[in-house]
Amino acid sequence: EKFKLKWNLLGSYPEYSNDKHGVVYKAEYTESGFLHKIYLCYILNNNVGVQIIADSTDDVFEQVDADMRAFIKSVVIQKTTDLKK
């Protein structure tokens, strides 16, 4: 059976991402009888992209939720200087 991903847009900068180009979704799915709650974060800036998937089973989600959100919020794509100099 294919799993069904249920998702909702949470938001973006500054509430859920410190990168002005970030967007964060919260989703859930069931696999092998276990409910999973996940955060999906996408950041695209100057042709550089990052995708973050923070996944937890429902039984431990409350214990790791704040850490997952803090990690997602901490990721920022910064401009780099020209390395050919």
Coordinates of C-alpha atoms in Angstrom, one line a residue:
E1 CA 0.0 0.0 0.0
K2 CA 1.3 3.4 -0.9
F3 CA 1.6 5.8 2.1
K4 CA -0.5 9.0 2.1
L5 CA 1.3 12.1 3.1
K6 CA -1.0 14.6 4.9
W7 CA 0.7 18.0 4.9
N8 CA 0.0 21.6 5.9
L9 CA 2.0 24.8 5.2
L10 CA 3.3 26.1 8.5
G11 CA 5.0 29.3 7.2
S12 CA 8.3 30.8 6.5
Y13 CA 10.6 33.7 7.6
P14 CA 10.8 34.7 10.4
E15 CA 8.5 32.4 12.4
Y16 CA 9.7 29.1 11.1
S17 CA 12.9 29.8 9.2
N18 CA 15.7 32.3 9.7
D19 CA 16.3 32.2 5.9
K20 CA 14.1 34.7 4.0
H21 CA 13.9 32.1 1.2
G22 CA 12.8 29.2 3.5
V23 CA 9.4 27.6 3.7
V24 CA 8.3 24.9 6.2
Y25 CA 5.6 22.3 6.1
K26 CA 4.4 19.9 8.8
A27 CA 3.2 16.5 7.6
E28 CA 2.4 13.0 8.8
Y29 CA 2.1 9.5 7.3
T30 CA 1.8 6.0 8.6
E31 CA 4.3 3.3 7.8
S32 CA 4.2 -0.3 9.1
G33 CA 1.5 0.7 11.5
F34 CA 3.5 3.6 13.0
L35 CA 2.4 7.2 12.7
H36 CA 5.2 9.5 11.7
K37 CA 5.2 13.3 12.1
I38 CA 7.6 15.2 10.0
Y39 CA 8.8 18.7 9.1
L40 CA 9.8 19.5 5.5
C41 CA 11.8 22.6 4.9
Y42 CA 12.9 24.0 1.6
I43 CA 15.3 26.8 1.0
L44 CA 16.4 28.0 -2.4
N45 CA 18.7 31.0 -2.8
N46 CA 21.0 32.0 -5.7
N47 CA 20.8 28.5 -7.4
V48 CA 21.6 26.7 -4.1
G49 CA 18.9 24.6 -2.6
V50 CA 18.5 22.7 0.7
Q51 CA 15.8 20.3 1.6
I52 CA 15.5 19.2 5.3
I53 CA 13.4 16.3 6.4
A54 CA 13.0 15.9 10.2
D55 CA 11.1 12.7 10.8
S56 CA 9.9 11.2 14.1
T57 CA 7.4 8.5 15.2
D58 CA 4.4 9.9 17.1
D59 CA 5.4 8.2 20.4
V60 CA 8.5 10.4 20.7
F61 CA 7.5 13.4 18.7
E62 CA 6.9 15.6 21.8
Q63 CA 10.4 14.9 23.0
V64 CA 12.1 15.9 19.8
D65 CA 9.8 18.5 18.4
A66 CA 11.5 21.6 19.8
D67 CA 14.9 20.3 18.7
M68 CA 13.8 19.6 15.2
R69 CA 12.2 23.0 14.8
A70 CA 15.3 24.7 16.3
F71 CA 17.6 22.9 13.8
I72 CA 15.4 23.8 10.8
K73 CA 15.3 27.4 12.0
S74 CA 19.1 27.5 12.3
V75 CA 19.8 26.6 8.7
V76 CA 20.6 29.7 6.5
I77 CA 22.1 29.9 3.1
Q78 CA 24.8 32.6 3.1
K79 CA 26.4 34.3 0.2
T80 CA 30.0 33.1 -0.4
T81 CA 32.8 35.2 -1.8
D82 CA 34.3 34.4 -5.2
L83 CA 36.7 31.5 -4.5
K84 CA 38.6 32.1 -7.8
K85 CA 40.4 35.2 -6.5

